[in-house]
PDB file of C-alpha atoms in Angstrom:
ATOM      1  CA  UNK A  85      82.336  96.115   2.891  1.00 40.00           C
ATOM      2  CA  UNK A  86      79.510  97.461   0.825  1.00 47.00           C
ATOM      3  CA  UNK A  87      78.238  94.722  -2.176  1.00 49.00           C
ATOM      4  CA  UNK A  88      78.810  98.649  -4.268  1.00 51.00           C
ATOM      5  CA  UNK A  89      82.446  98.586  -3.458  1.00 56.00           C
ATOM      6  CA  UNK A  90      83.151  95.044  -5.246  1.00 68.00           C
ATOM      7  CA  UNK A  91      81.773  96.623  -8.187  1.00 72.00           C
ATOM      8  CA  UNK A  92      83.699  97.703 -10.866  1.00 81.00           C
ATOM      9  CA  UNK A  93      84.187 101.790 -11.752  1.00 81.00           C
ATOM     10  CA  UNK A  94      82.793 101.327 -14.919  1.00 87.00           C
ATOM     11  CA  UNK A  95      79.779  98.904 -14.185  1.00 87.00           C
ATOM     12  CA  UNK A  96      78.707 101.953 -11.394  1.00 88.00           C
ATOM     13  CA  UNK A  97      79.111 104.511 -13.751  1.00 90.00           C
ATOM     14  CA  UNK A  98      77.138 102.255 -16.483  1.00 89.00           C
ATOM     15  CA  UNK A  99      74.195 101.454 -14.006  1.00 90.00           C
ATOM     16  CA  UNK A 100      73.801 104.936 -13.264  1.00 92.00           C
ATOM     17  CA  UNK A 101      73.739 105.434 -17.301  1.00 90.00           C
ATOM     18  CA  UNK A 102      71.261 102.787 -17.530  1.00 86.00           C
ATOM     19  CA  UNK A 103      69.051 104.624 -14.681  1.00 89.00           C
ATOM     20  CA  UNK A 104      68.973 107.915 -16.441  1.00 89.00           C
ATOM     21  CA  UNK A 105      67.845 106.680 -19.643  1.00 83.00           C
ATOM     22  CA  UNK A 106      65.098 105.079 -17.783  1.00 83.00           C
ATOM     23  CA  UNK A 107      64.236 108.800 -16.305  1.00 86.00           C
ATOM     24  CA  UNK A 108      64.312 111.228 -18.931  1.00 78.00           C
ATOM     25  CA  UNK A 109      63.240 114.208 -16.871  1.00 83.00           C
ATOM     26  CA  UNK A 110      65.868 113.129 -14.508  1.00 89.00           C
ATOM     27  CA  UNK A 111      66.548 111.837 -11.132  1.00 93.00           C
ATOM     28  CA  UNK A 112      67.786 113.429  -7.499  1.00 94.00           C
ATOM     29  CA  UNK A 113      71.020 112.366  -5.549  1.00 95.00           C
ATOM     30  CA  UNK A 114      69.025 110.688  -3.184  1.00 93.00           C
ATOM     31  CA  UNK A 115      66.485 108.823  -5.787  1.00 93.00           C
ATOM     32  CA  UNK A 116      69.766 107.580  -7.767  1.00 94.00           C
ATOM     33  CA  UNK A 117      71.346 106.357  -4.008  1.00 92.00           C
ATOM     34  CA  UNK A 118      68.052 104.885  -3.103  1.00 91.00           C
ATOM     35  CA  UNK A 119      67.178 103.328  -6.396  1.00 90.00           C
ATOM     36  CA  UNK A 120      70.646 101.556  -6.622  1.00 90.00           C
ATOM     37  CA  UNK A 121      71.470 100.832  -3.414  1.00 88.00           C
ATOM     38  CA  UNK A 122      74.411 103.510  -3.052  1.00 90.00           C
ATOM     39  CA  UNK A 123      75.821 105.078  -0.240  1.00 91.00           C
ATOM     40  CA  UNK A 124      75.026 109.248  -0.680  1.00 92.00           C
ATOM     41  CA  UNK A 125      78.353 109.777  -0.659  1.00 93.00           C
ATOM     42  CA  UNK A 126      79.510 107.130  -3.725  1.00 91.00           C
ATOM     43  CA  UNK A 127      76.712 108.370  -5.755  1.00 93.00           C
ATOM     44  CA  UNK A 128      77.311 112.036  -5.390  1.00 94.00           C
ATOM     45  CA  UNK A 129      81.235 111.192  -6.589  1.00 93.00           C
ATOM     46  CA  UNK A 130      80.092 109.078  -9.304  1.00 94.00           C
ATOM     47  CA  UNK A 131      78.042 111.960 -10.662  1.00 94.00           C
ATOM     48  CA  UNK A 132      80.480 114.179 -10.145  1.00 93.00           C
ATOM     49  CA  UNK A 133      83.359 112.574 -12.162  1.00 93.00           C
ATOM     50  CA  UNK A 134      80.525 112.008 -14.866  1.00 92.00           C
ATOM     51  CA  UNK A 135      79.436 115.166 -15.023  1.00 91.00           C
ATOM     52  CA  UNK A 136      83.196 115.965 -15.250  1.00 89.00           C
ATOM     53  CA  UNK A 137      82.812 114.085 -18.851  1.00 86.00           C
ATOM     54  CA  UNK A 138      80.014 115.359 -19.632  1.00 82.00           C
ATOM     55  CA  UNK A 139      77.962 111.877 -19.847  1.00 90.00           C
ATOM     56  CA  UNK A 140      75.223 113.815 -17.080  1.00 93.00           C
ATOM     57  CA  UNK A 141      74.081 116.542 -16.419  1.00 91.00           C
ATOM     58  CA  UNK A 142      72.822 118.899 -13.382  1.00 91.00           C
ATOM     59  CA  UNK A 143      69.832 121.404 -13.401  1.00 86.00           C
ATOM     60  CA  UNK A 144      67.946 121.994 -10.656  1.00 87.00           C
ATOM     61  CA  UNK A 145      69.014 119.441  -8.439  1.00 90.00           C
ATOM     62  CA  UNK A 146      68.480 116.794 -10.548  1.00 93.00           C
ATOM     63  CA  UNK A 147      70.491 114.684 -12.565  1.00 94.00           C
ATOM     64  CA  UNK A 148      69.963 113.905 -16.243  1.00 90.00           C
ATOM     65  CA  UNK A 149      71.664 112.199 -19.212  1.00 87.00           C
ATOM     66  CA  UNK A 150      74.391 114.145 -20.368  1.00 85.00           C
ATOM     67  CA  UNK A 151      74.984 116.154 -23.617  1.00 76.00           C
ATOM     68  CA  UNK A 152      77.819 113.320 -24.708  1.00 75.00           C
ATOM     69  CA  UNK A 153      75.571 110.617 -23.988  1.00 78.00           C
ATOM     70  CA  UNK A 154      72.573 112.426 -26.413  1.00 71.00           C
ATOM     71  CA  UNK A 155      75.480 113.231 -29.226  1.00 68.00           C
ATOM     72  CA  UNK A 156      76.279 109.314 -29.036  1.00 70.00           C
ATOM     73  CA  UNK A 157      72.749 108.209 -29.602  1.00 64.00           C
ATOM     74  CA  UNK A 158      72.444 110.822 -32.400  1.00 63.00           C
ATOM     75  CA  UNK A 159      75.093 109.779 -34.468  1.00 60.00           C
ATOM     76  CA  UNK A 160      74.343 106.309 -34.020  1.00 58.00           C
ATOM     77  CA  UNK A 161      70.366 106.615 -35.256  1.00 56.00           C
ATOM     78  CA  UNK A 162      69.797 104.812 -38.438  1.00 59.00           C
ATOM     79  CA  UNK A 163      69.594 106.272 -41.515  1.00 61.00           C
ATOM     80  CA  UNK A 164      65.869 105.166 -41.851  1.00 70.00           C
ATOM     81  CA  UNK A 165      64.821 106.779 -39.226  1.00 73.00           C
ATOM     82  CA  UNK A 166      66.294 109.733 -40.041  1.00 78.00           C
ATOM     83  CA  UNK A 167      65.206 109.053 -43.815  1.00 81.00           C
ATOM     84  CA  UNK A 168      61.641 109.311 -42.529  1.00 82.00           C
ATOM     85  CA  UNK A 169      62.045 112.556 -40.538  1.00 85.00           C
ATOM     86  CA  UNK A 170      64.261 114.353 -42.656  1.00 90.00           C
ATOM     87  CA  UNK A 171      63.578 113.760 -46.389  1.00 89.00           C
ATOM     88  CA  UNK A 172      59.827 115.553 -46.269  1.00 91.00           C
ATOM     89  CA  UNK A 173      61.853 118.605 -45.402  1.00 93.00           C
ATOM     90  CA  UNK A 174      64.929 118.306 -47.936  1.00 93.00           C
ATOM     91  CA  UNK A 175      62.357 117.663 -50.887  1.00 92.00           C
ATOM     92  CA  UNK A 176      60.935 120.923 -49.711  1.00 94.00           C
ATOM     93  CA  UNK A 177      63.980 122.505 -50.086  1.00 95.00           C
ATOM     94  CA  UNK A 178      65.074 121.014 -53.748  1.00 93.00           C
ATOM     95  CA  UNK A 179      61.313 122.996 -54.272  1.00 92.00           C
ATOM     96  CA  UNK A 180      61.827 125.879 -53.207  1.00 94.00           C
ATOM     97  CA  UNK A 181      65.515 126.687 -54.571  1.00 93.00           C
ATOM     98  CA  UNK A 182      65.603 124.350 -57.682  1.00 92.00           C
ATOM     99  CA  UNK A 183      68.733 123.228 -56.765  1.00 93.00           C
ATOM    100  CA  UNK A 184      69.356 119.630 -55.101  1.00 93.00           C
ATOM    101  CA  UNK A 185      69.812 119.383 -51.373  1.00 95.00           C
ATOM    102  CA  UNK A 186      70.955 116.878 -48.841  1.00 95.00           C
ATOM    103  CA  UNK A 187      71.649 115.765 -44.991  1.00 96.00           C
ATOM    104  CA  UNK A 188      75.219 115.269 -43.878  1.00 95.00           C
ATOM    105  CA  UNK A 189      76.265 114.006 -40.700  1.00 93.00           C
ATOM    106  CA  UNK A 190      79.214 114.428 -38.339  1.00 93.00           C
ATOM    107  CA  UNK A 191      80.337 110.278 -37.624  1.00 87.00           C
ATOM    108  CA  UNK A 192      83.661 108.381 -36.411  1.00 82.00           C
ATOM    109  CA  UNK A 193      84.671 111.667 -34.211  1.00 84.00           C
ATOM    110  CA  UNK A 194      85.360 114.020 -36.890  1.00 92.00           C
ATOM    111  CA  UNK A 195      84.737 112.503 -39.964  1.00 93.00           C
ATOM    112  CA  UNK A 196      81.192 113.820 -42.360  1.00 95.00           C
ATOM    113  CA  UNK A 197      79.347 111.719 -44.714  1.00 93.00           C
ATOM    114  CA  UNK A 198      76.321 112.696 -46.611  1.00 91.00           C
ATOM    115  CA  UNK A 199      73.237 111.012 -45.376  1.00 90.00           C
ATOM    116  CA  UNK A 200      70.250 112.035 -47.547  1.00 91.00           C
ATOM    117  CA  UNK A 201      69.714 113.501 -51.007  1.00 91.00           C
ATOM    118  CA  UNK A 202      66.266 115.004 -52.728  1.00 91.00           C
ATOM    119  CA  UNK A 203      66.728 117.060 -56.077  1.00 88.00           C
ATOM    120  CA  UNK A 204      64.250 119.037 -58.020  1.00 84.00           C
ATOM    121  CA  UNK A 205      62.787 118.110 -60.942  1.00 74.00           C
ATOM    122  CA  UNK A 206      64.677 120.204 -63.291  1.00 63.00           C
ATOM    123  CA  UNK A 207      66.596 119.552 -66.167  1.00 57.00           C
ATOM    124  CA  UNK A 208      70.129 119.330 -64.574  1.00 58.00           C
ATOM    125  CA  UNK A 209      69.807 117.509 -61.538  1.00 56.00           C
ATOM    126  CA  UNK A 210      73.169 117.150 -58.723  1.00 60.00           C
ATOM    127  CA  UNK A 211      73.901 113.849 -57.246  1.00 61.00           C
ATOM    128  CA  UNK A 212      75.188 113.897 -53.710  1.00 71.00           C
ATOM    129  CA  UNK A 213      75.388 110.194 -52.991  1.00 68.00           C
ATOM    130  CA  UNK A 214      74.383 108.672 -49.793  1.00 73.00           C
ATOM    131  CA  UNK A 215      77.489 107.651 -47.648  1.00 77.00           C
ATOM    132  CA  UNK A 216      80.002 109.736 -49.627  1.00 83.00           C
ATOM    133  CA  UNK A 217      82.602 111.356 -47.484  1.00 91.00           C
ATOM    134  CA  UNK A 218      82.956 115.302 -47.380  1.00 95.00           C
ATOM    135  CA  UNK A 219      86.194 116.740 -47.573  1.00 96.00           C
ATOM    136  CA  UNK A 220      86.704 118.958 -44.416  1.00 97.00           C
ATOM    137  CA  UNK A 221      88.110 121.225 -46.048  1.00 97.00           C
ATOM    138  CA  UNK A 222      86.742 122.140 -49.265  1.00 97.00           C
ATOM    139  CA  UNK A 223      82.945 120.149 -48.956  1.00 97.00           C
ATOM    140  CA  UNK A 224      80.407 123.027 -47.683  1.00 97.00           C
ATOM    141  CA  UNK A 225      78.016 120.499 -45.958  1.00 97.00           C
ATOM    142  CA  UNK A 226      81.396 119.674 -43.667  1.00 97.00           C
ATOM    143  CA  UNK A 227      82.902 123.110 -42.785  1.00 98.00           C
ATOM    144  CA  UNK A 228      79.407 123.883 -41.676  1.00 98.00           C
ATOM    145  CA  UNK A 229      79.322 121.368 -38.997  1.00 97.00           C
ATOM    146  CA  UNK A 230      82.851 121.018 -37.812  1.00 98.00           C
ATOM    147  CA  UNK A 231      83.185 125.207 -37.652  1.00 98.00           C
ATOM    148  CA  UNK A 232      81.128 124.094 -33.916  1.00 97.00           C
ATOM    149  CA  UNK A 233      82.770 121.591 -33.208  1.00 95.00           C
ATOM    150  CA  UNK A 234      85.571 121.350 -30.018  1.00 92.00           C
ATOM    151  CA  UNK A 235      89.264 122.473 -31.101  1.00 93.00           C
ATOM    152  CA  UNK A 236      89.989 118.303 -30.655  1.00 92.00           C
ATOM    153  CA  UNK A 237      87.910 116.875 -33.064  1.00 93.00           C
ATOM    154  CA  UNK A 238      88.880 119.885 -35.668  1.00 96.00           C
ATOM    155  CA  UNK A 239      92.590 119.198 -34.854  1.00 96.00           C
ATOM    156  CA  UNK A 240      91.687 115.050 -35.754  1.00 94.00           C
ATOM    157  CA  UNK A 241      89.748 116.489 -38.982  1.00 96.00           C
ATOM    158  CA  UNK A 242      92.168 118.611 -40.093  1.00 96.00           C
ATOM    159  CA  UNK A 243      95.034 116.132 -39.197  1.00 95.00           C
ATOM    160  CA  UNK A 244      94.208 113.763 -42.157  1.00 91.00           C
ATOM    161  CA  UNK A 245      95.575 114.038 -45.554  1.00 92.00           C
ATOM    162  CA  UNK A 246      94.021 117.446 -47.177  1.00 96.00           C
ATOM    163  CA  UNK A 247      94.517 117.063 -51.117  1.00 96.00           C
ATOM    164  CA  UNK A 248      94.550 119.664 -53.281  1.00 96.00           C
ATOM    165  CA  UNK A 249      90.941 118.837 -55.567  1.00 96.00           C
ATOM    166  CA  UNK A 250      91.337 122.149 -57.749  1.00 96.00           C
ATOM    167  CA  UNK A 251      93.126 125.123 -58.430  1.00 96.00           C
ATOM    168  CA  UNK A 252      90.420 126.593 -55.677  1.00 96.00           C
ATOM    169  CA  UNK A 253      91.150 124.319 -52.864  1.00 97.00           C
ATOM    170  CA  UNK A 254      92.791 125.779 -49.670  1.00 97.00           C
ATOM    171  CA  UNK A 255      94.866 122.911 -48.125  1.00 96.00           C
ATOM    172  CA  UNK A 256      96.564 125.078 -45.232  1.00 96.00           C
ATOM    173  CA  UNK A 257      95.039 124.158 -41.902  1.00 96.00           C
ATOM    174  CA  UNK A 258      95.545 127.631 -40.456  1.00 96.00           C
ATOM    175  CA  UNK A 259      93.311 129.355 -43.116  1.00 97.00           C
ATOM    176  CA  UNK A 260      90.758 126.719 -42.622  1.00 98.00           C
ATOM    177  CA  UNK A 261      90.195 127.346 -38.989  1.00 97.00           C
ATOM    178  CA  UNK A 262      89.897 131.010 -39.865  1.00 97.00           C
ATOM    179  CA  UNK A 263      87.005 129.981 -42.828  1.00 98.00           C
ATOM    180  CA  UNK A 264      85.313 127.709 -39.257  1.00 98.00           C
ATOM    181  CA  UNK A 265      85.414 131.212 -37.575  1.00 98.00           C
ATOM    182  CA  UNK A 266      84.059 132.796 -40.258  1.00 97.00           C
ATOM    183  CA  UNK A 267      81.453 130.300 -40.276  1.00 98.00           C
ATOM    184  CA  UNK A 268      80.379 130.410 -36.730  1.00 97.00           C
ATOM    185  CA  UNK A 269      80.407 134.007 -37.722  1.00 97.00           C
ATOM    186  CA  UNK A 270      77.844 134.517 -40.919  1.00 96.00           C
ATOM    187  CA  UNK A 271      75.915 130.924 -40.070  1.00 97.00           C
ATOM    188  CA  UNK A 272      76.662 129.145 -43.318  1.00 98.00           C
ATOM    189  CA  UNK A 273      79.555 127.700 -45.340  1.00 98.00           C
ATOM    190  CA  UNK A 274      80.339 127.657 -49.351  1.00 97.00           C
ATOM    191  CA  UNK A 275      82.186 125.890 -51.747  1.00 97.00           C
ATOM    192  CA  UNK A 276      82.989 127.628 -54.534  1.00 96.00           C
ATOM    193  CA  UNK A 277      85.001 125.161 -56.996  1.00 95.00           C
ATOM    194  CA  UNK A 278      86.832 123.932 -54.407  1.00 97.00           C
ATOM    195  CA  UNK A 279      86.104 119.991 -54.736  1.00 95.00           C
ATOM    196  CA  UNK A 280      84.751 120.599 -58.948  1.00 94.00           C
ATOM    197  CA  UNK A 281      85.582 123.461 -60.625  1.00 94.00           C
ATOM    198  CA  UNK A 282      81.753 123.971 -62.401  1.00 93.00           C
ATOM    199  CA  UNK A 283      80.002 123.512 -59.143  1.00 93.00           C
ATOM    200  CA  UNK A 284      79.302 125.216 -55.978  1.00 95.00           C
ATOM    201  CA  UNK A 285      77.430 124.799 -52.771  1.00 96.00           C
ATOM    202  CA  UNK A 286      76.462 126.015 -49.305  1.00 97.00           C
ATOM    203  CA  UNK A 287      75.951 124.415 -45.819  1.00 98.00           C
ATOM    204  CA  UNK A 288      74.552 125.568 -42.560  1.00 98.00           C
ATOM    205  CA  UNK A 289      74.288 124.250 -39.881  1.00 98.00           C
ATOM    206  CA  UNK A 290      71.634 122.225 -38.137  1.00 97.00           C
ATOM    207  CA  UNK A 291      71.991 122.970 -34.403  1.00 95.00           C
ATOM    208  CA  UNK A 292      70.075 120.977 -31.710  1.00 89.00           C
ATOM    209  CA  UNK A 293      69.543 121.659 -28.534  1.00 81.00           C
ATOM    210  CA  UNK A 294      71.798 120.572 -25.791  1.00 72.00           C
ATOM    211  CA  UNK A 295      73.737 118.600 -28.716  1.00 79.00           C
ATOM    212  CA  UNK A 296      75.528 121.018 -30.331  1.00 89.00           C
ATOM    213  CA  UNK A 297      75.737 120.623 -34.167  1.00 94.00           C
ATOM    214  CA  UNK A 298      75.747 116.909 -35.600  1.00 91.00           C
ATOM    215  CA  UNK A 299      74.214 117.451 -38.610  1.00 95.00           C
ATOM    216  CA  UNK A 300      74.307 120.109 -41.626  1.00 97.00           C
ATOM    217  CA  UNK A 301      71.690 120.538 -44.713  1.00 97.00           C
ATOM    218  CA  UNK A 302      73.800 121.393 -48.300  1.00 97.00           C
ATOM    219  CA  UNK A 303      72.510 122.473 -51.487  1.00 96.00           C
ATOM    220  CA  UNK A 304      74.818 122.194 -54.551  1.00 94.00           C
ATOM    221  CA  UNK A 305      74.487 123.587 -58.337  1.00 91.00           C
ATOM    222  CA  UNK A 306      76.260 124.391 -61.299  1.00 92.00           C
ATOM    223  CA  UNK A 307      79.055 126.928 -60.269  1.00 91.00           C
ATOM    224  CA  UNK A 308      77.633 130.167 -62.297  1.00 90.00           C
ATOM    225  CA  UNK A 309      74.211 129.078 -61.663  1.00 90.00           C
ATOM    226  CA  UNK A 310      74.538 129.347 -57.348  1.00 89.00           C
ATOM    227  CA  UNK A 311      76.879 132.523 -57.674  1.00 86.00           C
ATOM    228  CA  UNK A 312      74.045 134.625 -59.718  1.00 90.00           C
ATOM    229  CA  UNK A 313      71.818 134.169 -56.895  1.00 89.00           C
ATOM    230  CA  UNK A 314      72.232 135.612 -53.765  1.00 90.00           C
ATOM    231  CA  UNK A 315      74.286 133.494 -51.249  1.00 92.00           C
ATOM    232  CA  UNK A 316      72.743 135.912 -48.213  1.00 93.00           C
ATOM    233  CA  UNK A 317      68.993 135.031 -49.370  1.00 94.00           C
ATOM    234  CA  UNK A 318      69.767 131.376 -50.097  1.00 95.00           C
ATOM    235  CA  UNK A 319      71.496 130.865 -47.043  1.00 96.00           C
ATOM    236  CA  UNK A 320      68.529 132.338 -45.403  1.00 96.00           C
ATOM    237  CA  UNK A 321      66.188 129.936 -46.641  1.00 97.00           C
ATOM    238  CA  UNK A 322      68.172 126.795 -45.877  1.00 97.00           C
ATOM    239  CA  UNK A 323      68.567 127.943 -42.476  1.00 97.00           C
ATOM    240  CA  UNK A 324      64.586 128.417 -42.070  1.00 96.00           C
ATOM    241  CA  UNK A 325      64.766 124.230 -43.000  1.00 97.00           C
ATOM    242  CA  UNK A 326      67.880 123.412 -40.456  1.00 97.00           C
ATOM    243  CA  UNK A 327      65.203 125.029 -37.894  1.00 96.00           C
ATOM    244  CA  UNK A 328      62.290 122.520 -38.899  1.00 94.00           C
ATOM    245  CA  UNK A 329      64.699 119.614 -39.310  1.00 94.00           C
ATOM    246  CA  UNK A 330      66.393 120.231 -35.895  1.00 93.00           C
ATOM    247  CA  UNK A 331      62.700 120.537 -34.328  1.00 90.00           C
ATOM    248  CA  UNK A 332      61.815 117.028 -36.362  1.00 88.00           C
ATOM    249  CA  UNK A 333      64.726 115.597 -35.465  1.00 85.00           C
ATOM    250  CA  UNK A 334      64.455 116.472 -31.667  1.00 81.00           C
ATOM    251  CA  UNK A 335      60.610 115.161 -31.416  1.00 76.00           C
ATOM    252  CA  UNK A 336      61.462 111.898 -33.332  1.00 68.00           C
ATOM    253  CA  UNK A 337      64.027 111.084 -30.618  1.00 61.00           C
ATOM    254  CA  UNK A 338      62.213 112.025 -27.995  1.00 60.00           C
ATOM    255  CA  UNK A 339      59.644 109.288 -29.216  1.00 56.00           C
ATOM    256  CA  UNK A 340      62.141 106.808 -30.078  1.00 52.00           C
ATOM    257  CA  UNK A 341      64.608 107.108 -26.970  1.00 43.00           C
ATOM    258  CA  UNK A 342      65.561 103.083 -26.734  1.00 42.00           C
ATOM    259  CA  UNK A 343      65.798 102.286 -30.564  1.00 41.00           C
ATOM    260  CA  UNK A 344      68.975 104.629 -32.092  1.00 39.00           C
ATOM    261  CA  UNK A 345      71.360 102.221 -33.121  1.00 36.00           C
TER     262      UNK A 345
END
């Protein structure tokens, strides 16, 4: 009997976790069997039941961590970090549209906090408090990053208590999903007195590569203010920033591969 076979399932399956993160750019069947002692055969079935669940992936032959993995290490990066990455780009935002702007972040499964705030300095000035919880179904900054996310963790979202904030608030799960769709559809998500009657706001989404969508910038203002301009053009812009925070965000990691949590 193989010393491999008195190993746990999970302590394989963790060692070969372990490996990958060692080897960004990946590792071959044989270099994973080799490296930890493994018969061809175990390894190959090890990957295979991980790649199953997503925590590897295959290209080219080799074997690299997997899109679940990444999405865990995301979510768990402190908010310094991200602070330091991400807040150059918000304040450039609150510039540019005079309105204030922040971070959320998709956490817990399928729950979204904000994360960051930056406003501009103009005489009324939003607060979007660090930590604060957005309603999946009314908060902008949260329909735009759980319209991408699998029909599980929008079931889980959806699933919790959905209260009725203002006469503007939809509370039926079906018409939500079909605001997601339309989300996925046009790239960006409103709120249009829907949590406060006198304000408004739009989301989009911050997609990263091989991650999917974790994060969403939001940009808030009084209600009349945000509907004179137009939502299109506006949208537009804060989409131009989800492209230079998703590019910040994926060459901070990159540096930083063993310090997320």
């Amino acid at each position: 009997m193989s010393q491999d076979s008195k190993l746990p399932p999970l302590e394989r399956y963790t060692r070969i976790l372990e490996l990958l993160a060692s080897f960004p750019d990946g590792l071959a069947l044989t270099e994973i069997a080799r490296m930890l002692a493994l018969p061809k055969t175990s390894a190959h079935r090890l990957l295979g039941t991980m790649q199953d669940s997503q925590l590897v992936d295959l290209a080219a032959s080799t074997y690299v961590l997997g899109a679940r993995v990444k999405r865990l290490a995301y979510a768990s990066a402190d908010t310094e970090w991200i602070g330091a990455l991400v807040r150059p780009h918000l304040a450039d935002l609150a510039a540019e549209t005079d309105e204030t702007c922040y971070l959320a972040k998709l956490h817990g499964g399928h729950r979204v906090s904000s994360v960051l705030m930056e406003a501009p300095d103009t005489p009324w000035r939003g607060f979007v408090l660090p930590g604060k919880g957005m309603a999946p179904h009314a908060a902008a900054s949260a329909k735009a990053i759980l319209a991408f996310q699998e029909p599980q963790v929008i079931d889980a979202a959806l699933a919790e208590p959905l209260p009725r904030l203002t006469a503007h608030t939809c509370i039926d799960s079906d018409r939500i999903r079909e605001e997601y769709a339309e989300v996925r559809r046009q790239g960006y998500a409103t709120c249009i007195g829907e949590i406060d009657e006198g304000l408004a706001a739009l989301g989009v989404p911050v997609h990263l590569q091989h991650l999917g969508v974790i994060y969403s910038l939001g940009v808030t203002g009084p209600l009349q203010r945000l509907k004179s301009k137009n939502l299109e053009t506006l949208a537009a812009v804060m989409q131009r920033y989800a492209e230079r925070v998703a590019h910040a965000l994926a060459a901070g990691y990159t540096r930083r591969p063993t310090d997320q949590g």
